[in-house]
């Protein structure tokens, strides 16, 4: 843990109610704090051999919680490098949902979309937002994935995105992505709905019973307002 040092060379004095003179301690100026927030997980550089993701049209939901109420002004995904084999445009719809007993609930905010093509170089694809997240409240970030050619979507032809590998307790023992509930088995970073049928419009409410849990998935980042 870093130490904090008090500069005592410029302390003012003040007289309190009982006529005692005391020194006024100036506010401490702290260093810059990280502004970017991501769902819990380990950053990974390879998934499906590279940083490609599941190519089929679908919605993925990530649980997220903050310990300080704050306003966030950017949200998006990160392109790690160009995939020269990419032949189609991928659209990522990003939204925020409430929590409903450990599952995604109602749509709070639809933030809009970002597009990634074979010409999209390494960069952060961000949307300008103004969203307050309340401390100690579970939310679900949603990423809706569609392409302009949904008929043939091989795993080798998706954008290279920064990704996470996760394992959440609320996905254990829930028969999500498992043949039977196993309390000790890794059970995913995200819940998935509308697999192969999502058409590009985030629903007003999640179905509440996701059919699949994935342990590796593209990372969504939020930036806290300065």
Coordinates of N, CA, C and O in Angstrom, one line a residue, residues 23-193:
X23 N -4.0 23.8 14.3 CA -3.6 23.8 12.9 C -4.7 23.2 12.1 O -5.3 22.2 12.4
X24 N -4.9 23.9 10.9 CA -5.9 23.4 9.9 C -5.1 22.5 9.0 O -4.1 22.9 8.3
X25 N -5.6 21.2 8.9 CA -4.9 20.3 8.0 C -5.5 20.5 6.6 O -6.7 20.3 6.4
X26 N -4.7 20.8 5.6 CA -5.2 20.9 4.2 C -5.6 19.6 3.6 O -5.2 18.6 4.1
X27 N -6.5 19.7 2.6 CA -6.9 18.4 2.0 C -5.7 17.7 1.3 O -4.8 18.4 0.8
X28 N -5.7 16.4 1.3 CA -4.6 15.7 0.7 C -4.9 15.6 -0.8 O -6.0 15.2 -1.2
X29 N -4.0 15.8 -1.7 CA -4.1 15.7 -3.1 C -3.6 14.3 -3.5 O -2.4 14.0 -3.3
X30 N -4.5 13.4 -3.9 CA -4.1 12.1 -4.3 C -3.8 12.0 -5.8 O -4.2 12.8 -6.6
X31 N -3.0 11.0 -6.2 CA -2.7 10.8 -7.6 C -3.9 10.4 -8.4 O -5.0 10.1 -7.8
X32 N -3.7 10.3 -9.7 CA -4.8 10.0 -10.6 C -5.3 8.6 -10.3 O -4.6 7.6 -10.0
X33 N -6.6 8.4 -10.4 CA -7.3 7.1 -10.1 C -7.7 6.5 -11.4 O -8.1 7.2 -12.4
X34 N -7.7 5.2 -11.6 CA -8.1 4.5 -12.8 C -9.5 4.9 -13.1 O -10.4 4.9 -12.3
X35 N -9.8 5.2 -14.4 CA -11.1 5.6 -14.8 C -11.9 4.5 -15.5 O -13.1 4.6 -15.7
X36 N -11.2 3.5 -15.9 CA -11.9 2.4 -16.7 C -12.3 1.3 -15.8 O -11.6 0.8 -14.9
X37 N -13.5 0.8 -16.0 CA -14.1 -0.3 -15.3 C -14.5 -1.4 -16.3 O -15.0 -1.1 -17.3
X38 N -14.2 -2.6 -15.9 CA -14.6 -3.8 -16.7 C -15.2 -4.8 -15.8 O -15.0 -4.8 -14.6
X39 N -16.0 -5.7 -16.4 CA -16.5 -6.9 -15.6 C -15.3 -7.7 -15.0 O -14.2 -7.7 -15.6
X40 N -15.6 -8.3 -13.9 CA -14.5 -9.1 -13.2 C -14.1 -10.2 -14.1 O -14.9 -10.9 -14.8
X41 N -12.8 -10.5 -14.2 CA -12.3 -11.6 -15.0 C -10.8 -11.4 -15.3 O -10.2 -10.4 -15.0
X42 N -10.2 -12.4 -16.0 CA -8.8 -12.3 -16.4 C -8.7 -12.0 -17.8 O -9.4 -12.6 -18.7
X43 N -8.0 -10.9 -18.1 CA -7.7 -10.5 -19.5 C -7.0 -11.7 -20.2 O -6.0 -12.2 -19.7
X44 N -7.5 -12.1 -21.4 CA -6.9 -13.2 -22.1 C -6.5 -12.7 -23.5 O -7.1 -11.8 -24.1
X45 N -5.5 -13.3 -24.1 CA -5.1 -12.9 -25.4 C -5.4 -14.0 -26.5 O -5.3 -13.8 -27.7
X46 N -5.8 -15.2 -26.0 CA -6.3 -16.2 -27.0 C -7.5 -16.9 -26.5 O -7.7 -17.2 -25.3
X47 N -8.5 -17.0 -27.4 CA -9.7 -17.7 -27.1 C -10.2 -18.0 -28.5 O -10.3 -17.2 -29.4
X48 N -10.6 -19.3 -28.7 CA -10.8 -19.8 -30.1 C -9.6 -19.5 -31.0 O -9.6 -19.0 -32.1
X49 N -8.4 -19.8 -30.4 CA -7.1 -19.7 -31.0 C -6.5 -18.3 -31.0 O -5.4 -18.0 -30.8
X50 N -7.4 -17.3 -31.2 CA -7.0 -15.9 -31.2 C -7.9 -15.2 -30.2 O -8.4 -15.8 -29.2
X51 N -8.2 -13.9 -30.4 CA -9.2 -13.2 -29.6 C -10.5 -13.1 -30.4 O -11.2 -12.1 -30.3
X52 N -10.8 -14.1 -31.1 CA -12.1 -14.1 -31.8 C -13.2 -14.6 -30.8 O -12.9 -15.0 -29.7
X53 N -14.4 -14.4 -31.2 CA -15.5 -14.7 -30.3 C -16.5 -15.6 -31.0 O -16.4 -15.9 -32.2
X54 N -17.6 -16.0 -30.3 CA -18.6 -16.8 -30.9 C -19.3 -15.9 -32.0 O -19.7 -14.8 -31.8
X55 N -19.3 -16.5 -33.2 CA -19.7 -15.6 -34.3 C -21.2 -15.5 -34.6 O -21.6 -14.6 -35.3
X56 N -22.0 -16.4 -34.0 CA -23.4 -16.4 -34.3 C -24.2 -15.2 -33.6 O -23.8 -14.8 -32.5
X57 N -25.2 -14.8 -34.3 CA -26.0 -13.7 -33.7 C -26.6 -14.1 -32.3 O -27.1 -15.2 -32.2
X58 N -26.4 -13.2 -31.4 CA -26.9 -13.6 -30.0 C -26.7 -12.3 -29.1 O -26.2 -11.3 -29.5
X59 N -27.2 -12.5 -27.9 CA -27.0 -11.4 -26.8 C -26.3 -12.1 -25.7 O -26.6 -13.2 -25.2
X60 N -25.2 -11.4 -25.2 CA -24.5 -11.9 -24.0 C -24.7 -10.9 -22.9 O -24.7 -9.7 -23.1
X61 N -24.9 -11.3 -21.6 CA -25.1 -10.5 -20.5 C -24.0 -10.7 -19.4 O -23.7 -11.9 -19.0
X62 N -23.3 -9.7 -19.0 CA -22.3 -9.7 -18.0 C -22.7 -9.1 -16.7 O -23.2 -8.0 -16.7
X63 N -22.6 -9.8 -15.6 CA -22.9 -9.1 -14.3 C -21.8 -8.1 -13.9 O -20.6 -8.4 -14.2
X64 N -22.2 -7.0 -13.3 CA -21.2 -6.0 -12.9 C -21.7 -5.3 -11.7 O -22.9 -5.1 -11.5
X65 N -20.8 -4.9 -10.8 CA -21.2 -4.1 -9.6 C -20.1 -3.2 -9.2 O -18.9 -3.5 -9.3
X66 N -20.4 -2.0 -8.7 CA -19.5 -1.0 -8.3 C -19.6 -0.7 -6.8 O -20.7 -0.9 -6.3
X67 N -18.5 -0.3 -6.2 CA -18.6 0.0 -4.7 C -18.7 1.5 -4.4 O -18.9 1.8 -3.3
X68 N -18.7 2.3 -5.5 CA -18.9 3.7 -5.3 C -19.9 4.3 -6.4 O -19.7 4.0 -7.6
X69 N -20.9 5.0 -6.0 CA -21.8 5.6 -7.0 C -21.1 6.6 -7.8 O -20.5 7.5 -7.3
X70 N -21.1 6.4 -9.1 CA -20.3 7.2 -10.1 C -21.1 7.3 -11.4 O -21.9 6.5 -11.7
X71 N -20.7 8.4 -12.1 CA -21.2 8.6 -13.5 C -20.2 8.1 -14.5 O -19.0 8.4 -14.3
X72 N -20.6 7.4 -15.5 CA -19.7 6.9 -16.6 C -20.0 7.6 -17.9 O -21.2 7.8 -18.2
X73 N -19.0 8.0 -18.7 CA -19.2 8.8 -19.9 C -18.8 8.1 -21.2 O -19.0 8.6 -22.2
X74 N -18.2 6.9 -21.1 CA -17.9 6.1 -22.3 C -18.1 4.6 -22.0 O -17.9 4.1 -20.9
X75 N -18.5 3.9 -23.1 CA -18.6 2.5 -23.0 C -18.3 1.9 -24.4 O -18.5 2.6 -25.4
X76 N -17.7 0.7 -24.4 CA -17.4 0.1 -25.7 C -16.5 -1.1 -25.6 O -16.4 -1.7 -24.6
X77 N -16.0 -1.5 -26.8 CA -15.1 -2.7 -26.9 C -13.8 -2.3 -27.5 O -13.7 -1.2 -28.1
X78 N -12.8 -3.1 -27.3 CA -11.5 -2.8 -27.8 C -11.0 -3.8 -28.9 O -11.1 -5.0 -28.7
X79 N -10.6 -3.3 -30.1 CA -10.1 -4.1 -31.2 C -8.6 -4.2 -31.0 O -7.9 -3.2 -30.9
X80 N -8.1 -5.4 -30.9 CA -6.7 -5.7 -30.6 C -5.8 -5.6 -31.8 O -4.7 -5.2 -31.8
X81 N -6.4 -6.0 -33.0 CA -5.7 -6.0 -34.2 C -6.6 -6.3 -35.4 O -7.8 -6.7 -35.1
X82 N -6.2 -6.0 -36.6 CA -7.0 -6.3 -37.8 C -7.0 -7.8 -38.0 O -6.0 -8.5 -38.0
X83 N -8.2 -8.3 -38.3 CA -8.4 -9.6 -38.8 C -8.5 -9.6 -40.3 O -9.6 -9.2 -40.8
X84 N -7.5 -9.9 -41.1 CA -7.5 -9.7 -42.5 C -8.4 -10.7 -43.2 O -8.9 -10.5 -44.3
X85 N -8.8 -11.7 -42.5 CA -9.8 -12.7 -43.0 C -11.2 -12.3 -42.8 O -12.1 -13.0 -43.4
X86 N -11.5 -11.2 -42.1 CA -12.8 -10.8 -41.8 C -13.5 -10.3 -43.1 O -13.0 -9.4 -43.8
X87 N -14.6 -10.9 -43.5 CA -15.3 -10.6 -44.7 C -16.7 -9.9 -44.5 O -17.3 -9.6 -45.5
X88 N -17.0 -9.7 -43.3 CA -18.3 -9.1 -43.0 C -18.2 -8.0 -41.9 O -17.2 -8.0 -41.2
X89 N -19.2 -7.2 -41.8 CA -19.3 -6.2 -40.7 C -20.0 -6.8 -39.5 O -21.1 -7.3 -39.6
X90 N -19.4 -6.6 -38.3 CA -20.0 -7.0 -37.1 C -20.5 -5.8 -36.4 O -19.8 -4.8 -36.3
X91 N -21.8 -5.9 -35.9 CA -22.4 -4.8 -35.1 C -22.6 -5.3 -33.7 O -23.1 -6.3 -33.4
X92 N -22.1 -4.4 -32.7 CA -22.2 -4.7 -31.3 C -23.2 -3.7 -30.6 O -22.8 -2.5 -30.5
X93 N -24.3 -4.2 -30.3 CA -25.3 -3.3 -29.5 C -25.0 -3.5 -28.0 O -24.9 -4.6 -27.5
X94 N -24.9 -2.3 -27.4 CA -24.5 -2.3 -26.0 C -25.6 -1.7 -25.1 O -26.1 -0.6 -25.4
X95 N -25.9 -2.4 -24.0 CA -27.0 -1.9 -23.1 C -26.7 -2.2 -21.7 O -25.8 -3.0 -21.4
X96 N -27.6 -1.7 -20.8 CA -27.5 -2.0 -19.4 C -28.8 -2.5 -18.9 O -29.9 -1.9 -19.1
X97 N -28.8 -3.6 -18.1 CA -30.0 -4.2 -17.6 C -30.0 -4.2 -16.1 O -28.9 -4.3 -15.4
X98 N -31.1 -4.3 -15.5 CA -31.3 -4.4 -14.0 C -31.0 -5.9 -13.7 O -30.9 -6.8 -14.6
X99 N -30.9 -6.2 -12.4 CA -30.8 -7.6 -11.9 C -32.1 -8.1 -11.4 O -32.9 -7.4 -10.8
X100 N -32.4 -9.4 -11.8 CA -33.6 -10.0 -11.4 C -33.3 -11.4 -10.8 O -33.2 -12.4 -11.5
X101 N -33.0 -11.4 -9.4 CA -32.7 -12.6 -8.7 C -31.5 -13.4 -9.3 O -31.6 -14.6 -9.5
X102 N -30.5 -12.7 -9.7 CA -29.3 -13.3 -10.2 C -29.3 -13.5 -11.7 O -28.4 -14.1 -12.3
X103 N -30.3 -13.0 -12.4 CA -30.4 -13.0 -13.9 C -30.6 -11.6 -14.4 O -31.1 -10.7 -13.7
X104 N -30.3 -11.4 -15.7 CA -30.7 -10.1 -16.3 C -32.2 -9.8 -16.2 O -33.0 -10.7 -16.3
X105 N -32.5 -8.5 -15.9 CA -33.9 -8.1 -15.8 C -34.4 -7.2 -16.9 O -34.4 -7.6 -18.1
X106 N -34.7 -6.0 -16.5 CA -35.2 -5.0 -17.5 C -34.1 -4.1 -18.1 O -33.2 -3.8 -17.4
X107 N -34.3 -3.7 -19.3 CA -33.4 -2.8 -20.0 C -33.5 -1.4 -19.3 O -34.5 -0.8 -19.2
X108 N -32.3 -0.9 -18.8 CA -32.3 0.4 -18.2 C -31.9 1.4 -19.2 O -32.5 2.5 -19.4
X109 N -30.8 1.1 -20.0 CA -30.3 2.1 -21.0 C -29.8 1.3 -22.2 O -29.1 0.3 -22.1
X110 N -30.3 1.7 -23.4 CA -29.7 1.2 -24.7 C -28.7 2.3 -25.1 O -29.0 3.4 -25.5
X111 N -27.4 1.9 -25.1 CA -26.3 2.9 -25.3 C -26.1 3.1 -26.8 O -25.4 4.0 -27.2
X112 N -26.6 2.2 -27.7 CA -26.3 2.3 -29.1 C -25.4 1.2 -29.6 O -25.2 0.2 -28.9
X113 N -24.7 1.4 -30.7 CA -23.9 0.3 -31.3 C -22.6 0.8 -31.8 O -22.4 2.0 -32.1
X114 N -21.7 -0.1 -32.0 CA -20.4 0.1 -32.7 C -20.3 -0.9 -33.8 O -20.7 -2.1 -33.6
X115 N -19.6 -0.6 -34.9 CA -19.4 -1.5 -36.0 C -17.9 -1.8 -36.1 O -17.1 -0.9 -36.0
X116 N -17.6 -3.0 -36.5 CA -16.2 -3.4 -36.7 C -16.1 -4.1 -38.0 O -16.9 -5.1 -38.2
X117 N -15.2 -3.7 -38.9 CA -15.0 -4.3 -40.2 C -13.5 -4.8 -40.3 O -12.7 -4.6 -39.4
X118 N -13.1 -5.3 -41.5 CA -11.8 -5.7 -41.7 C -10.8 -4.5 -41.8 O -9.6 -4.7 -41.7
X119 N -11.4 -3.3 -41.9 CA -10.5 -2.1 -41.9 C -10.4 -1.5 -40.6 O -9.6 -0.5 -40.5
X120 N -11.0 -2.0 -39.5 CA -10.9 -1.4 -38.2 C -9.6 -1.8 -37.5 O -9.4 -3.0 -37.2
X121 N -8.7 -0.8 -37.4 CA -7.4 -1.1 -36.8 C -7.5 -1.2 -35.3 O -8.6 -1.0 -34.7
X122 N -6.4 -1.5 -34.6 CA -6.4 -1.6 -33.2 C -6.8 -0.3 -32.6 O -6.2 0.7 -32.8
X123 N -7.9 -0.3 -31.8 CA -8.5 0.9 -31.3 C -9.6 0.5 -30.3 O -10.1 -0.6 -30.2
X124 N -10.0 1.6 -29.5 CA -11.1 1.4 -28.6 C -12.3 2.0 -29.4 O -12.3 3.2 -29.8
X125 N -13.3 1.2 -29.5 CA -14.6 1.6 -30.2 C -15.6 2.0 -29.1 O -16.2 1.1 -28.5
X126 N -15.7 3.3 -28.8 CA -16.4 3.8 -27.7 C -17.6 4.6 -28.1 O -17.7 5.3 -29.1
X127 N -18.6 4.5 -27.2 CA -19.9 5.3 -27.3 C -19.9 6.3 -26.2 O -19.6 6.0 -25.1
X128 N -20.3 7.6 -26.5 CA -20.4 8.6 -25.5 C -21.7 8.4 -24.7 O -22.8 8.3 -25.4
X129 N -21.7 8.3 -23.4 CA -22.9 8.1 -22.6 C -22.9 9.0 -21.4 O -21.9 9.7 -21.2
X130 N -23.9 8.9 -20.6 CA -24.0 9.6 -19.3 C -24.8 8.6 -18.4 O -26.0 8.7 -18.4
X131 N -24.1 7.7 -17.7 CA -24.9 6.7 -17.0 C -24.4 6.7 -15.5 O -23.2 6.5 -15.3
X132 N -25.3 6.8 -14.6 CA -25.0 6.6 -13.2 C -25.1 5.1 -12.8 O -26.1 4.5 -13.0
X133 N -24.1 4.6 -12.1 CA -24.2 3.3 -11.5 C -24.1 3.4 -10.0 O -23.3 4.1 -9.5
X134 N -25.1 2.9 -9.3 CA -25.3 3.0 -7.9 C -24.4 2.0 -7.2 O -24.4 0.8 -7.6
X135 N -23.8 2.4 -6.1 CA -22.9 1.5 -5.3 C -23.7 0.3 -4.8 O -24.9 0.3 -4.5
X136 N -23.0 -0.9 -4.8 CA -23.5 -2.1 -4.3 C -24.8 -2.6 -4.9 O -25.6 -3.2 -4.3
X137 N -24.9 -2.3 -6.2 CA -26.1 -2.7 -7.0 C -25.6 -3.6 -8.1 O -24.7 -3.2 -8.9
X138 N -26.2 -4.7 -8.3 CA -25.8 -5.6 -9.4 C -26.5 -5.1 -10.7 O -27.8 -4.9 -10.7
X139 N -25.8 -4.9 -11.7 CA -26.3 -4.6 -13.1 C -25.8 -5.7 -14.0 O -24.9 -6.5 -13.7
X140 N -26.4 -5.7 -15.2 CA -25.9 -6.6 -16.3 C -25.7 -5.7 -17.5 O -26.5 -5.0 -18.0
X141 N -24.4 -5.8 -18.0 CA -24.1 -5.2 -19.3 C -24.5 -6.2 -20.4 O -24.3 -7.4 -20.2
X142 N -25.1 -5.7 -21.5 CA -25.5 -6.6 -22.5 C -24.7 -6.2 -23.8 O -24.5 -5.1 -24.1
X143 N -24.3 -7.3 -24.5 CA -23.7 -7.1 -25.8 C -24.4 -7.9 -26.9 O -24.4 -9.2 -26.8
X144 N -25.2 -7.2 -27.7 CA -25.9 -7.9 -28.8 C -25.0 -8.0 -30.1 O -24.5 -6.9 -30.5
X145 N -24.8 -9.1 -30.6 CA -23.9 -9.3 -31.7 C -24.7 -9.7 -33.0 O -25.5 -10.7 -33.0
X146 N -24.5 -9.0 -34.1 CA -25.1 -9.3 -35.4 C -24.1 -9.1 -36.5 O -23.1 -8.3 -36.3
X147 N -24.3 -9.7 -37.6 CA -23.5 -9.4 -38.8 C -24.4 -9.1 -40.0 O -25.6 -9.3 -40.0
X148 N -23.7 -8.6 -41.0 CA -24.5 -8.3 -42.3 C -24.6 -9.5 -43.1 O -25.2 -9.5 -44.2
X149 N -24.1 -10.7 -42.7 CA -24.2 -11.9 -43.4 C -24.3 -13.1 -42.4 O -23.4 -13.7 -42.1
X150 N -25.5 -13.3 -41.9 CA -25.7 -14.2 -40.8 C -25.8 -15.7 -41.3 O -25.9 -16.6 -40.5
X151 N -25.7 -15.9 -42.6 CA -25.9 -17.3 -43.1 C -24.7 -18.2 -42.9 O -24.8 -19.4 -42.6
X152 N -23.5 -17.6 -43.1 CA -22.2 -18.4 -42.9 C -21.3 -17.6 -41.9 O -20.8 -16.5 -42.3
X153 N -21.1 -18.1 -40.8 CA -20.3 -17.4 -39.8 C -19.3 -18.4 -39.1 O -19.4 -18.8 -38.0
X154 N -18.2 -18.7 -39.8 CA -17.2 -19.6 -39.2 C -16.4 -18.9 -38.1 O -16.3 -17.6 -38.1
X155 N -15.9 -19.7 -37.2 CA -15.2 -19.1 -36.0 C -14.0 -18.3 -36.3 O -13.5 -17.5 -35.6
X156 N -13.4 -18.6 -37.5 CA -12.1 -17.8 -37.9 C -12.4 -16.5 -38.4 O -11.5 -15.8 -38.8
X157 N -13.7 -16.1 -38.6 CA -14.0 -14.8 -39.3 C -14.7 -13.9 -38.4 O -15.9 -13.5 -38.7
X158 N -14.2 -13.6 -37.2 CA -14.8 -12.5 -36.3 C -13.7 -11.5 -36.0 O -12.5 -11.8 -36.1
X159 N -14.1 -10.3 -35.6 CA -13.0 -9.4 -35.2 C -12.2 -9.9 -34.0 O -12.6 -10.7 -33.2
X160 N -11.0 -9.4 -33.9 CA -10.1 -9.6 -32.8 C -10.4 -8.6 -31.7 O -10.0 -7.4 -31.9
X161 N -11.0 -9.0 -30.7 CA -11.4 -8.1 -29.6 C -10.7 -8.4 -28.3 O -10.5 -9.6 -28.0
X162 N -10.4 -7.4 -27.5 CA -9.9 -7.7 -26.1 C -11.0 -8.6 -25.4 O -12.2 -8.3 -25.5
X163 N -10.5 -9.6 -24.7 CA -11.5 -10.6 -24.1 C -11.2 -10.8 -22.6 O -10.1 -10.5 -22.1
X164 N -12.1 -11.5 -22.0 CA -12.0 -11.8 -20.6 C -12.3 -13.3 -20.4 O -13.0 -13.9 -21.2
X165 N -11.7 -13.9 -19.4 CA -12.0 -15.3 -19.0 C -12.5 -15.2 -17.6 O -11.8 -14.7 -16.7
X166 N -13.8 -15.7 -17.3 CA -14.3 -15.5 -16.0 C -15.0 -16.7 -15.5 O -15.2 -17.7 -16.2
X167 N -15.4 -16.7 -14.2 CA -16.1 -17.8 -13.5 C -16.9 -17.2 -12.4 O -16.3 -16.9 -11.3
X168 N -18.2 -17.1 -12.6 CA -19.0 -16.4 -11.6 C -19.8 -17.4 -10.7 O -20.4 -18.3 -11.3
X169 N -19.9 -17.1 -9.4 CA -20.6 -18.0 -8.5 C -22.0 -18.1 -8.9 O -22.6 -19.2 -8.7
X170 N -22.7 -17.1 -9.4 CA -24.1 -17.2 -9.6 C -24.4 -18.0 -10.9 O -25.5 -18.3 -11.2
X171 N -23.3 -18.4 -11.6 CA -23.5 -19.2 -12.8 C -23.2 -20.7 -12.4 O -23.5 -21.6 -13.3
X172 N -22.8 -21.0 -11.2 CA -22.5 -22.3 -10.8 C -23.8 -23.0 -10.3 O -24.7 -22.4 -9.8
X173 N -23.9 -24.3 -10.6 CA -25.0 -25.0 -10.1 C -26.4 -24.6 -10.6 O -27.4 -24.9 -10.1
X174 N -26.4 -23.9 -11.8 CA -27.6 -23.4 -12.3 C -28.0 -24.1 -13.6 O -28.9 -23.7 -14.3
X175 N -27.2 -25.2 -14.0 CA -27.5 -25.9 -15.2 C -27.4 -25.0 -16.4 O -28.0 -25.3 -17.4
X176 N -26.5 -24.0 -16.3 CA -26.3 -23.1 -17.5 C -25.0 -23.6 -18.2 O -23.9 -23.5 -17.6
X177 N -25.2 -24.1 -19.4 CA -24.0 -24.6 -20.2 C -23.4 -25.8 -19.6 O -22.3 -26.2 -19.9
X178 N -24.2 -26.6 -18.8 CA -23.7 -27.8 -18.2 C -24.8 -28.9 -18.4 O -26.0 -28.6 -18.4
X179 N -24.4 -30.1 -18.5 CA -25.3 -31.2 -18.7 C -26.1 -31.4 -17.4 O -27.2 -31.9 -17.4
X180 N -25.5 -31.1 -16.3 CA -26.2 -31.2 -15.0 C -25.6 -30.2 -14.0 O -24.4 -29.8 -14.2
X181 N -26.3 -29.7 -13.1 CA -25.7 -28.7 -12.1 C -24.5 -29.2 -11.4 O -24.6 -30.2 -10.7
X182 N -23.4 -28.5 -11.5 CA -22.2 -28.9 -10.8 C -21.6 -27.7 -10.1 O -21.2 -26.8 -10.7
X183 N -21.7 -27.7 -8.8 CA -21.3 -26.5 -8.0 C -19.9 -26.1 -8.1 O -19.5 -25.0 -7.9
X184 N -19.0 -27.0 -8.5 CA -17.6 -26.7 -8.6 C -17.1 -26.5 -10.0 O -15.9 -26.1 -10.2
X185 N -17.9 -26.6 -11.0 CA -17.5 -26.5 -12.4 C -17.4 -25.0 -12.8 O -18.4 -24.3 -12.5
X186 N -16.4 -24.6 -13.5 CA -16.5 -23.3 -14.1 C -17.7 -23.1 -15.0 O -18.0 -24.0 -15.8
X187 N -18.4 -22.0 -14.8 CA -19.7 -21.9 -15.4 C -19.9 -20.6 -16.2 O -21.0 -20.3 -16.6
X188 N -18.8 -19.9 -16.4 CA -19.0 -18.8 -17.4 C -18.8 -17.4 -16.9 O -18.8 -17.1 -15.7
X189 N -18.6 -16.6 -17.9 CA -18.4 -15.1 -17.7 C -19.7 -14.4 -18.1 O -20.1 -13.4 -17.5
X190 N -20.5 -15.0 -19.0 CA -21.7 -14.3 -19.5 C -22.8 -15.3 -19.7 O -22.6 -16.5 -19.9
X191 N -24.0 -14.8 -19.6 CA -25.2 -15.6 -20.0 C -25.5 -15.2 -21.4 O -25.4 -14.1 -21.8
X192 N -26.0 -16.2 -22.2 CA -26.4 -15.9 -23.6 C -27.8 -16.2 -23.9 O -28.3 -17.2 -23.4
X193 N -28.5 -15.4 -24.6 CA -29.8 -15.6 -25.1 C -29.9 -15.3 -26.6 O -29.0 -14.7 -27.2

